[in-house]
XYZ file of C-alpha atoms in Angstrom:
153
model
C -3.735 -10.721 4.809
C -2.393 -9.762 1.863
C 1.608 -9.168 1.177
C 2.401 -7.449 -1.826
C 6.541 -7.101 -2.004
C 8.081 -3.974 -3.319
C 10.425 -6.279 -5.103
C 8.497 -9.599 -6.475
C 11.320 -11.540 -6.584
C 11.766 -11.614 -3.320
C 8.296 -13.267 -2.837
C 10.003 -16.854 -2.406
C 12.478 -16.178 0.347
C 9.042 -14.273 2.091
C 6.955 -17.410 1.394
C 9.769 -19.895 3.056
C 9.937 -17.507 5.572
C 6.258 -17.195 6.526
C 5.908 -21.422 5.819
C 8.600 -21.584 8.464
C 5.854 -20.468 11.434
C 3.340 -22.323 9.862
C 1.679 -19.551 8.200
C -0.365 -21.245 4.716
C 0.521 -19.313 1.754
C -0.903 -18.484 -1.371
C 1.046 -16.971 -4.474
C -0.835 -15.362 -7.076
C 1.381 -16.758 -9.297
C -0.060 -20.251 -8.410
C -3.446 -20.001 -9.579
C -4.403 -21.586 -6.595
C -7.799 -21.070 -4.920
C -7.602 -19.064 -1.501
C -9.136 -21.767 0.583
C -10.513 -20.880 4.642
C -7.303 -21.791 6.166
C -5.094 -19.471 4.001
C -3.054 -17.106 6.684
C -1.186 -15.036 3.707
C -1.960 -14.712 -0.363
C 1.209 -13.149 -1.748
C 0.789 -11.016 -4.779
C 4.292 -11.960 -6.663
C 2.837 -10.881 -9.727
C 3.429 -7.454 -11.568
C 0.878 -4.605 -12.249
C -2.063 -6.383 -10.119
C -1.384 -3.766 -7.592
C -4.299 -1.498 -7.787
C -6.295 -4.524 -7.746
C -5.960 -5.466 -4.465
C -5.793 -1.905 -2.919
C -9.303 -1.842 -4.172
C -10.214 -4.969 -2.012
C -9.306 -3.782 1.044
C -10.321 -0.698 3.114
C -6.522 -0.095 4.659
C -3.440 -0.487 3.531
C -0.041 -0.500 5.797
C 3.284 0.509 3.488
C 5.845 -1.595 5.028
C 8.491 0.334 3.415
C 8.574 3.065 5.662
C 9.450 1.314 8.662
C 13.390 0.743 7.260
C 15.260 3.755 6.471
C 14.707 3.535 2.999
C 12.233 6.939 2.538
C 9.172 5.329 2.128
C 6.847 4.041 -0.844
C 4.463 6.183 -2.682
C 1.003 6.060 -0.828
C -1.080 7.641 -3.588
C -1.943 4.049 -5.274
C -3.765 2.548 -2.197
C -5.319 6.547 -1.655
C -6.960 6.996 -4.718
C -8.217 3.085 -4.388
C -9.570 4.004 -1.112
C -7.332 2.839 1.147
C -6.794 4.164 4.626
C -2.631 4.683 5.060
C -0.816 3.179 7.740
C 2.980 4.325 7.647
C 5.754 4.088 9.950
C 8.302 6.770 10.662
C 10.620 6.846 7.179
C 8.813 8.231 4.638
C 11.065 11.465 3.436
C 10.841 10.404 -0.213
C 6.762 11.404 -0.145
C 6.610 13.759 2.899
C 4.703 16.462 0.876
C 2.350 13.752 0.153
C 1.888 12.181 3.633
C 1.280 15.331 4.803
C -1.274 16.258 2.706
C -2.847 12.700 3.387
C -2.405 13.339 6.864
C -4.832 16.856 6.247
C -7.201 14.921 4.592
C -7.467 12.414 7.990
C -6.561 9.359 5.514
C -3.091 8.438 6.794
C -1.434 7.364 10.610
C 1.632 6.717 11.109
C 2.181 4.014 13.327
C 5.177 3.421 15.788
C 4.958 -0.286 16.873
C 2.557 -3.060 16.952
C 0.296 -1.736 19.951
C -0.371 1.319 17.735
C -0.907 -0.374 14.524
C -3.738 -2.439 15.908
C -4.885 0.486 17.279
C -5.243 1.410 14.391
C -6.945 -0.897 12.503
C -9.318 -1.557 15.009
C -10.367 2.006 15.232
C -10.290 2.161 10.710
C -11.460 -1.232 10.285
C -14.757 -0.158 8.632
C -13.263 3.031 7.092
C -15.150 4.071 3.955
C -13.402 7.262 2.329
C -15.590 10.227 1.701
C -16.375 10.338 -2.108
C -15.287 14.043 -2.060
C -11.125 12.703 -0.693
C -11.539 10.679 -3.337
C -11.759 12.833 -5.955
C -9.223 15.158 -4.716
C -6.924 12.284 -5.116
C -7.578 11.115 -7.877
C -7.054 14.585 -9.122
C -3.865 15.076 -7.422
C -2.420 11.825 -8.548
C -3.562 12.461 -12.153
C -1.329 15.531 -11.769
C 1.846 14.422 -10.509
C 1.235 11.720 -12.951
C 1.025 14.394 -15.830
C 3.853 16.573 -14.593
C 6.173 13.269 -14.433
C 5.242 12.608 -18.484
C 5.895 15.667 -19.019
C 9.513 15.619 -17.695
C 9.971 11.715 -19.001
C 9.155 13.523 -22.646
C 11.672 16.330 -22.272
C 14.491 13.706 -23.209
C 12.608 11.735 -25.891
């Protein structure tokens, strides 16, 4: 499994309290070698994202099971990624639904239905044709946000 906080500074306090059930951790930030008996490799680095999205074939946004609105779910998309969400994601709705169109997001309500889930997505491959779309949208949004950004410079 891989963890990848929203906020890499709290990757400590997640490491002591993973340790704390015996889980074996690996930072990134270590350098060390994931061995067999790794449980959890942490990614408390910055902008190393995208390459670990890549890696896997699903990705679960943890963010949008507290009422905070959600994180962005186009990253782990355009890698690939199948979504798994819980119920808070207002701050991307418009996306989430049109991920949810596209039959590349769930959202998932407890454990039960997460690895329900997983099981049923574990060898999702996304058609090359989502992927594009994507990748187009996201390179979109991306432009229209520069666009804005550069209003004020």
């Amino acid at each position: 499994t891989i963890l990848i906080p929203r906020h890499a500074n709290r990757s400590e306090s997640i490491t002591n309290e993973l340790e704390n059930i015996d889980l074996k951790i690996i930072t990134r930030s270590s350098k060390k070698k994931i061995s067999k008996n790794t449980d959890i490799y942490i990614v408390d680095t910055y902008g190393d994202t995208s390459k670990f999205y890549g890696l896997s074939n699903i990705t679960f946004l943890g963010g949008s099971i507290v009422s905070h609105g959600g994180q962005n779910p186009l990253e782990p998309a355009r890698m690939g990624s199948y979504i798994l969400h819980g119920p808070n994601i207002q701050n991307f709705k418009e996306i989430y639904i049109m991920l949810s169109k596209l039959n590349v997001s769930s959202k998932v309500n407890n454990i039960k239905n997460m690895k329900k889930n997983i099981i049923r997505k574990i060898k999702y491959k996304q058609p090359l044709k989502v992927r594009k779309k994507l990748n187009f949208m996201g390179n979109e949004i991306l432009k229209k946000n520069l666009n804005e950004i550069n209003k004020y410079f």
